[in-house]
Amino acid sequence: MSTEEKVRIENLFKVFGSKPKTALKMLKEGKDKDQIHEETGMTIGVQDASFTINKGEIFVVMGLSGSGKSTLVRMLNRLIEPTSGAVYIDGENVSTMTDDELTEVRRKKMCMVFQSFALMPHLNVIDNVSFGLELSGVSKEERYARASDALDQVGLTVYSENYPDELSGGMQQRVGLARALAVDPDVLLMDEAFSALDPLIRCEMQDELIALQEHSQRTIIFISHDLDEAIKIGDRIAIMEGGRVVQVGTPEEILQNPADDYVRAFFKGVDPTNIITAGDISRNTQVQVIRHEGDGPATALQRLRNHDRDYGYVMNKKKEFVGVVSQENLQRVLKYSKLDSDNLSLALMEDVTPVLSTDSMQDILSEVSTKPYPIPVVDENNKYLGVISKNIFLRTLDKTEETINGEEI
Amino acid sequence: MNFFEFEDRLIPLGDWIQFLVDFLVENYRGFFQTLKLPVEKTLETLEWGFTSAHPLIIMAIFAFLAWKLAGKRVTIFTLATLFFIGMLGLWEDAMITMAMVMSSVIFCGLVGVPLGIMSGRSDRAEVAIRPFLDAMQTTPAFVYIVPVVMLFSIGTVSGVLATIVFAMPPIIRLTSLGIRHVDKELIEAAQAFGATPKQTLFKVQIPLAMPSIMAGLNQTIMMSLSMVVIAALIGAGGLGSPVFQGLNTLDIGLASVGGISIVLMAMMLDRITQGLSKKRKRKK
Ligand SMILES: Nc1ncnc2c1ncn2[C@@H]1O[C@H](COP(=O)(O)OP(=O)(O)OP(=O)(O)O)[C@@H](O)[C@H]1O
Ligand SMILES: [Mg+2]
């Protein structure tokens, strides 16, 4: 994932009420949301929110009901007009755009998927999906072609002639998703898009979203009040409380370093081993790495002895992981197969399976606990990244437990 | 000061209105006659059409509409009604009434739907329009029938004009209601996908308000029919005139026959147009 900026918000405020300026002034004077509500009846929806969303990431905004999540996303496409502050998309300031420019952004760049689906009941599925294209005046032929494509992506091609009320909730939301995909926007805004679905379908949709994301890298801003969902699909998470963004970071960062008690409370009951991945805790220091070409068994053994290691990790020229050798095996090879003494592969241990960097601690638990050597970690292309020792594994477990239960201690 | 005994008429409102109407009649009669023109032309055309076409053609047209919009039973009922009215010897009157009702509905629709859309989309427009609607619906027709005659003279056209005033409110109200009842989420969704206000109106609000607008149309038709007798007071023709004549000469038979025909025609038009507000949706 790149760290190229896609969306940036700066000091965004939203006041619901008749005199927003007054409320802003009161905020500056240090009064809080509740005081202002009591004195003036105005509600602070969002308070001084700033963060940057990178291209291609799934950015989850999480918080309890009423914390301002919906208000925040709706200010991105100005369905709700910000009281003050700025929103930038690709460096362009959305908050100062004219109506025409804004319409253009909404039609081409930023689409939304709604919690209640919000499909047009008078249009059939294919017309619903091509709705956005129709608004921008795309010809019937082209928009049906693109809509069919989008329907295909969500697996609903055969329902194109049906009306929304003939479909189940999950299918309706697929249509909602297809409606956004048909426009092929850079940014997808999803306001609790899966919250109205039952758990099984919901899980399915999450998987599908992740799968879609692998094909075409969109920037997705996903609202959720469900932590499991946030952790599952989010590359980064922003946590909101009472209109304020209290913390932004990867799930691991937030888990290991919660900004305050609110965030900590949020993560309570979450099993940290589900969030922290092998990639997060792998180390590539202090381990003996052996290159397949060039290093023979003798050199390898020498190196391990020099560094006082029992195991060495072998990779090929392309840095792909090949296997693990032990001192024991190397000695055996040198002893019995002198003829082949150049061949390192004879010394490889059996039953070595590297773990993926995206596997959670939970996933690798059995591997770590049963193997005598530190577990090698690779990425999806089998490139060697490092190892996880029992020691590191247990230390991480210990540390997260401490932060989670921090308040009780 | 004995204001509160209310013995004297301190506000001569009646005089003022009298004065206003006299003033309008004297100075703006030409203007009102021009206003009347489009209604007159429409009515003339429709009346010519309805009365000169062979009854069988008319019956075929209505039967077709009933078939398309409401189904078999209503079709049979429609044919029976028209046949029965014909047998009563009131065919010509019935056709004139039909022409009057249709002209009234056309103008109510042309004026009422846009007004209804306005008041559905803006609270201010609604506040401005509502008192007029209240007045139009509650003022007894007998009260405004006199100024109508003074401004537009007597006859069927004036009858239609009075009918328009009386029958317009429901279509405005129900159009407005229909627009207002469109789910906010849907409007938001349309906006989120870049719909301009005009696109939102034509692609979302109006189609979704259609059943309600059609219900308004149905109400407008029914109210137009109920004005038929009163319109006959100012010389409008149609099914109102046998009723009116019957009342004048105490010919209960004649009045009842006219009345029954009006009721049957109302039922017929109601059933046909009710189909309109329910059915229009799927195009599969
Ligand atoms: N149109 C509005 N007028 C007045 N107050 C509003 C309006 N919309 C939202 N609010 C208030 O702003 C605050 C934030 O609301 P928002 O809908 O953004 O919360 P949320 O985090 O999306 O909650 P939920 O999880 O329930 O959807 C709430 O206190 C809410 O009452
Ligand atoms: Mg919300």
Coordinates of N, CA, C and O in Angstrom, one line a residue, chain B residues 173-271:
Chain B
R173 N -52.7 19.3 -2.4 CA -52.3 18.7 -1.1 C -51.7 17.3 -1.3 O -50.6 17.1 -0.6
L174 N -52.2 16.5 -2.1 CA -51.7 15.2 -2.2 C -50.4 15.1 -3.0 O -49.5 14.3 -2.7
T175 N -50.2 16.0 -3.9 CA -48.9 16.1 -4.6 C -47.9 16.5 -3.6 O -46.8 15.9 -3.5
S176 N -48.2 17.5 -2.8 CA -47.2 18.0 -1.8 C -46.9 16.9 -0.8 O -45.7 16.6 -0.5
L177 N -47.9 16.2 -0.4 CA -47.8 15.1 0.6 C -46.9 14.0 0.0 O -45.9 13.5 0.6
G178 N -47.2 13.7 -1.3 CA -46.4 12.7 -1.9 C -44.9 13.0 -2.0 O -44.0 12.2 -1.7
I179 N -44.6 14.3 -2.4 CA -43.2 14.7 -2.4 C -42.6 14.7 -1.1 O -41.5 14.2 -0.9
R180 N -43.3 15.1 -0.1 CA -42.7 15.2 1.3 C -42.5 13.8 1.9 O -41.6 13.6 2.7
H181 N -43.3 12.8 1.4 CA -43.2 11.5 2.0 C -42.1 10.7 1.4 O -41.8 9.6 1.8
V182 N -41.4 11.2 0.4 CA -40.3 10.4 -0.2 C -39.2 10.3 0.8 O -38.8 11.3 1.5
D183 N -38.7 9.1 1.0 CA -37.7 8.8 2.0 C -36.5 9.7 1.9 O -35.9 9.9 0.9
K184 N -36.2 10.3 3.0 CA -35.0 11.2 3.1 C -33.7 10.5 2.6 O -32.9 11.1 1.9
E185 N -33.6 9.3 3.0 CA -32.4 8.5 2.6 C -32.3 8.5 1.1 O -31.2 8.5 0.6
L186 N -33.4 8.4 0.4 CA -33.4 8.2 -1.1 C -32.9 9.5 -1.7 O -32.1 9.6 -2.6
I187 N -33.4 10.6 -1.1 CA -33.0 11.9 -1.6 C -31.5 12.1 -1.3 O -30.7 12.6 -2.2
E188 N -31.1 11.7 -0.2 CA -29.7 11.8 0.2 C -28.8 10.9 -0.8 O -27.8 11.4 -1.2
A189 N -29.3 9.7 -1.1 CA -28.6 8.9 -2.0 C -28.5 9.5 -3.3 O -27.4 9.5 -4.0
A190 N -29.6 10.1 -3.8 CA -29.5 10.7 -5.1 C -28.5 11.9 -5.1 O -27.7 12.0 -6.0
Q191 N -28.5 12.7 -4.1 CA -27.5 13.7 -4.0 C -26.1 13.2 -3.9 O -25.2 13.7 -4.5
A192 N -25.9 12.1 -3.1 CA -24.6 11.6 -3.0 C -24.0 11.1 -4.3 O -22.8 11.1 -4.5
F193 N -24.9 10.7 -5.2 CA -24.5 10.3 -6.6 C -24.4 11.4 -7.6 O -24.3 11.2 -8.7
G194 N -24.6 12.7 -7.0 CA -24.4 13.8 -7.9 C -25.6 14.3 -8.6 O -25.5 14.9 -9.7
A195 N -26.8 14.0 -8.1 CA -28.0 14.5 -8.7 C -28.2 16.0 -8.4 O -28.0 16.5 -7.3
T196 N -28.5 16.8 -9.5 CA -28.9 18.2 -9.3 C -30.3 18.2 -8.7 O -31.0 17.2 -8.7
P197 N -30.7 19.4 -8.1 CA -32.0 19.4 -7.6 C -33.1 19.0 -8.6 O -34.1 18.3 -8.3
K198 N -32.9 19.4 -9.8 CA -33.8 19.1 -10.9 C -33.9 17.6 -11.1 O -35.0 17.0 -11.3
Q199 N -32.7 17.0 -11.2 CA -32.7 15.5 -11.4 C -33.3 14.8 -10.2 O -34.0 13.8 -10.4
T200 N -33.0 15.3 -9.0 CA -33.7 14.7 -7.8 C -35.2 14.7 -8.0 O -35.9 13.7 -7.7
L201 N -35.7 15.9 -8.4 CA -37.1 16.0 -8.6 C -37.7 15.0 -9.6 O -38.6 14.3 -9.3
F202 N -37.1 15.0 -10.8 CA -37.7 14.3 -11.8 C -37.4 12.8 -11.8 O -38.1 12.0 -12.3
K203 N -36.2 12.4 -11.2 CA -35.9 11.0 -11.2 C -36.2 10.3 -9.9 O -36.3 9.1 -9.9
V204 N -36.4 11.1 -8.9 CA -36.7 10.4 -7.6 C -38.0 10.9 -7.0 O -39.0 10.1 -6.8
Q205 N -38.2 12.2 -6.8 CA -39.3 12.6 -6.0 C -40.6 12.4 -6.8 O -41.6 11.9 -6.3
I206 N -40.7 12.9 -8.0 CA -42.0 12.8 -8.8 C -42.3 11.3 -9.0 O -43.5 10.9 -8.7
P207 N -41.4 10.5 -9.5 CA -41.8 9.1 -9.7 C -42.3 8.4 -8.4 O -43.3 7.7 -8.4
L208 N -41.7 8.7 -7.3 CA -42.1 8.1 -6.0 C -43.4 8.7 -5.5 O -44.1 8.1 -4.7
A209 N -43.7 10.0 -5.9 CA -44.9 10.6 -5.4 C -46.1 10.3 -6.3 O -47.2 10.7 -6.0
M210 N -45.8 9.6 -7.4 CA -46.8 9.3 -8.4 C -48.1 8.7 -7.8 O -49.2 9.2 -8.1
P211 N -48.0 7.7 -7.0 CA -49.3 7.1 -6.5 C -50.1 8.2 -5.7 O -51.3 8.3 -5.9
S212 N -49.4 9.0 -5.0 CA -50.1 10.1 -4.2 C -50.7 11.1 -5.2 O -51.8 11.6 -5.0
I213 N -49.9 11.5 -6.2 CA -50.4 12.4 -7.2 C -51.7 11.9 -7.9 O -52.7 12.6 -8.1
M214 N -51.6 10.6 -8.2 CA -52.8 10.0 -8.8 C -54.0 9.9 -7.9 O -55.1 10.1 -8.3
A215 N -53.7 9.7 -6.6 CA -54.8 9.7 -5.7 C -55.4 11.1 -5.6 O -56.7 11.3 -5.5
G216 N -54.6 12.1 -5.7 CA -55.1 13.5 -5.8 C -55.9 13.7 -7.0 O -57.0 14.4 -7.0
L217 N -55.5 13.2 -8.1 CA -56.2 13.3 -9.4 C -57.6 12.7 -9.2 O -58.6 13.3 -9.6
N218 N -57.6 11.5 -8.6 CA -58.9 10.9 -8.4 C -59.8 11.7 -7.5 O -61.0 11.9 -7.8
Q219 N -59.3 12.3 -6.5 CA -60.1 13.2 -5.6 C -60.6 14.4 -6.4 O -61.7 14.8 -6.2
T220 N -59.7 14.9 -7.2 CA -60.1 16.1 -8.0 C -61.3 15.8 -8.9 O -62.2 16.5 -9.1
I221 N -61.2 14.6 -9.5 CA -62.3 14.1 -10.4 C -63.6 14.0 -9.6 O -64.7 14.5 -10.0
M222 N -63.5 13.4 -8.4 CA -64.7 13.2 -7.6 C -65.3 14.6 -7.2 O -66.5 14.8 -7.3
M223 N -64.4 15.5 -6.8 CA -65.0 16.8 -6.4 C -65.5 17.6 -7.6 O -66.5 18.3 -7.4
S224 N -64.9 17.4 -8.7 CA -65.4 18.1 -9.9 C -66.9 17.6 -10.2 O -67.8 18.4 -10.5
L225 N -67.1 16.3 -10.0 CA -68.4 15.8 -10.3 C -69.4 16.3 -9.3 O -70.5 16.6 -9.6
S226 N -68.9 16.5 -8.0 CA -69.9 16.9 -7.0 C -70.3 18.4 -7.2 O -71.2 18.9 -6.6
M227 N -69.5 19.1 -8.1 CA -69.9 20.5 -8.3 C -70.9 20.6 -9.5 O -71.4 21.7 -9.8
V228 N -71.2 19.5 -10.1 CA -72.0 19.6 -11.3 C -73.4 20.2 -11.1 O -73.8 21.1 -11.9
V229 N -74.0 19.9 -10.0 CA -75.3 20.4 -9.7 C -75.3 21.9 -9.4 O -76.0 22.7 -9.9
I230 N -74.2 22.3 -8.6 CA -74.1 23.7 -8.3 C -73.8 24.5 -9.5 O -74.3 25.6 -9.7
A231 N -73.0 23.9 -10.4 CA -72.6 24.6 -11.6 C -73.9 24.9 -12.5 O -74.0 25.9 -13.2
A232 N -74.8 23.9 -12.4 CA -76.1 24.1 -13.1 C -76.8 25.3 -12.7 O -77.6 25.9 -13.5
L233 N -76.6 25.8 -11.4 CA -77.3 27.0 -11.0 C -76.9 28.2 -11.8 O -77.7 29.1 -11.9
I234 N -75.7 28.2 -12.3 CA -75.3 29.4 -13.1 C -75.3 29.0 -14.6 O -74.5 29.5 -15.4
G235 N -76.2 28.1 -14.9 CA -76.4 27.9 -16.3 C -75.6 26.9 -17.0 O -75.5 26.8 -18.2
A236 N -74.8 26.2 -16.2 CA -74.0 25.1 -16.9 C -74.9 24.0 -17.3 O -75.8 23.6 -16.5
G237 N -74.5 23.3 -18.4 CA -75.4 22.2 -18.8 C -74.9 20.9 -18.1 O -74.3 21.0 -17.1
G238 N -75.3 19.8 -18.7 CA -74.9 18.5 -18.1 C -75.9 17.9 -17.2 O -77.0 18.4 -17.1
L239 N -75.4 16.9 -16.5 CA -76.3 16.1 -15.6 C -76.9 17.0 -14.5 O -77.9 16.6 -13.8
G240 N -76.3 18.1 -14.2 CA -76.8 19.0 -13.1 C -78.1 19.6 -13.5 O -79.0 19.9 -12.7
S241 N -78.3 19.8 -14.8 CA -79.5 20.5 -15.2 C -80.8 19.8 -15.0 O -81.8 20.4 -14.5
P242 N -80.9 18.4 -15.3 CA -82.1 17.7 -14.9 C -82.4 17.8 -13.4 O -83.5 18.0 -12.9
V243 N -81.3 17.7 -12.6 CA -81.5 17.8 -11.1 C -82.1 19.2 -10.8 O -83.0 19.3 -10.0
F244 N -81.5 20.2 -11.3 CA -81.9 21.5 -11.0 C -83.3 21.8 -11.4 O -84.1 22.4 -10.7
Q245 N -83.6 21.4 -12.7 CA -84.9 21.5 -13.2 C -85.9 20.8 -12.3 O -87.0 21.3 -12.0
G246 N -85.6 19.6 -12.0 CA -86.5 18.8 -11.1 C -86.8 19.4 -9.8 O -87.9 19.5 -9.3
L247 N -85.7 20.0 -9.2 CA -85.9 20.7 -8.0 C -86.8 21.9 -8.1 O -87.7 22.2 -7.3
N248 N -86.6 22.7 -9.2 CA -87.5 23.9 -9.5 C -88.9 23.5 -9.6 O -89.8 24.3 -9.2
T249 N -89.2 22.4 -10.3 CA -90.6 22.1 -10.7 C -91.1 21.0 -9.7 O -92.2 20.5 -10.0
L250 N -90.3 20.7 -8.7 CA -90.7 19.7 -7.7 C -91.0 18.3 -8.4 O -91.8 17.6 -8.0
D251 N -90.2 18.1 -9.5 CA -90.3 16.9 -10.2 C -89.3 15.9 -9.6 O -88.1 15.9 -10.1
I252 N -89.7 15.2 -8.6 CA -88.8 14.4 -7.9 C -88.2 13.3 -8.8 O -87.0 13.0 -8.7
G253 N -89.0 12.8 -9.7 CA -88.5 11.7 -10.6 C -87.3 12.2 -11.4 O -86.3 11.6 -11.4
L254 N -87.5 13.4 -12.0 CA -86.4 13.9 -12.9 C -85.2 14.2 -12.1 O -84.1 13.8 -12.5
A255 N -85.3 14.8 -10.9 CA -84.2 15.1 -10.1 C -83.4 13.8 -9.7 O -82.2 13.8 -9.8
S256 N -84.2 12.8 -9.3 CA -83.6 11.6 -8.9 C -82.8 10.9 -10.0 O -81.7 10.4 -9.8
V257 N -83.4 10.9 -11.2 CA -82.8 10.2 -12.3 C -81.4 10.9 -12.6 O -80.4 10.3 -12.8
G258 N -81.4 12.3 -12.6 CA -80.2 13.0 -12.7 C -79.2 12.7 -11.6 O -78.0 12.4 -11.9
G259 N -79.7 12.7 -10.4 CA -78.8 12.4 -9.3 C -78.2 11.0 -9.4 O -77.0 10.8 -9.2
I260 N -79.0 10.0 -9.7 CA -78.5 8.6 -9.8 C -77.4 8.5 -10.9 O -76.4 7.9 -10.7
S261 N -77.7 9.2 -12.0 CA -76.7 9.2 -13.1 C -75.3 9.8 -12.6 O -74.3 9.3 -12.9
I262 N -75.4 10.9 -11.8 CA -74.2 11.5 -11.3 C -73.5 10.5 -10.4 O -72.2 10.3 -10.5
V263 N -74.2 9.9 -9.5 CA -73.6 8.9 -8.6 C -72.9 7.8 -9.4 O -71.7 7.4 -9.1
L264 N -73.6 7.2 -10.3 CA -73.1 6.1 -11.1 C -71.8 6.5 -11.9 O -70.8 5.8 -11.9
M265 N -71.9 7.7 -12.4 CA -70.7 8.2 -13.2 C -69.5 8.4 -12.2 O -68.4 8.1 -12.6
A266 N -69.8 8.9 -11.1 CA -68.8 9.1 -10.1 C -68.1 7.8 -9.7 O -66.9 7.7 -9.7
M267 N -69.0 6.8 -9.5 CA -68.4 5.5 -9.1 C -67.5 5.0 -10.2 O -66.4 4.4 -10.0
M268 N -68.0 5.1 -11.4 CA -67.3 4.6 -12.6 C -65.9 5.3 -12.7 O -64.9 4.6 -12.8
L269 N -65.9 6.6 -12.7 CA -64.6 7.3 -12.8 C -63.7 7.0 -11.6 O -62.5 6.9 -11.8
D270 N -64.3 6.9 -10.5 CA -63.5 6.6 -9.3 C -62.8 5.2 -9.4 O -61.6 5.1 -9.2
R271 N -63.6 4.2 -9.8 CA -63.0 2.9 -9.9 C -61.9 2.8 -11.0 O -60.9 2.2 -10.8

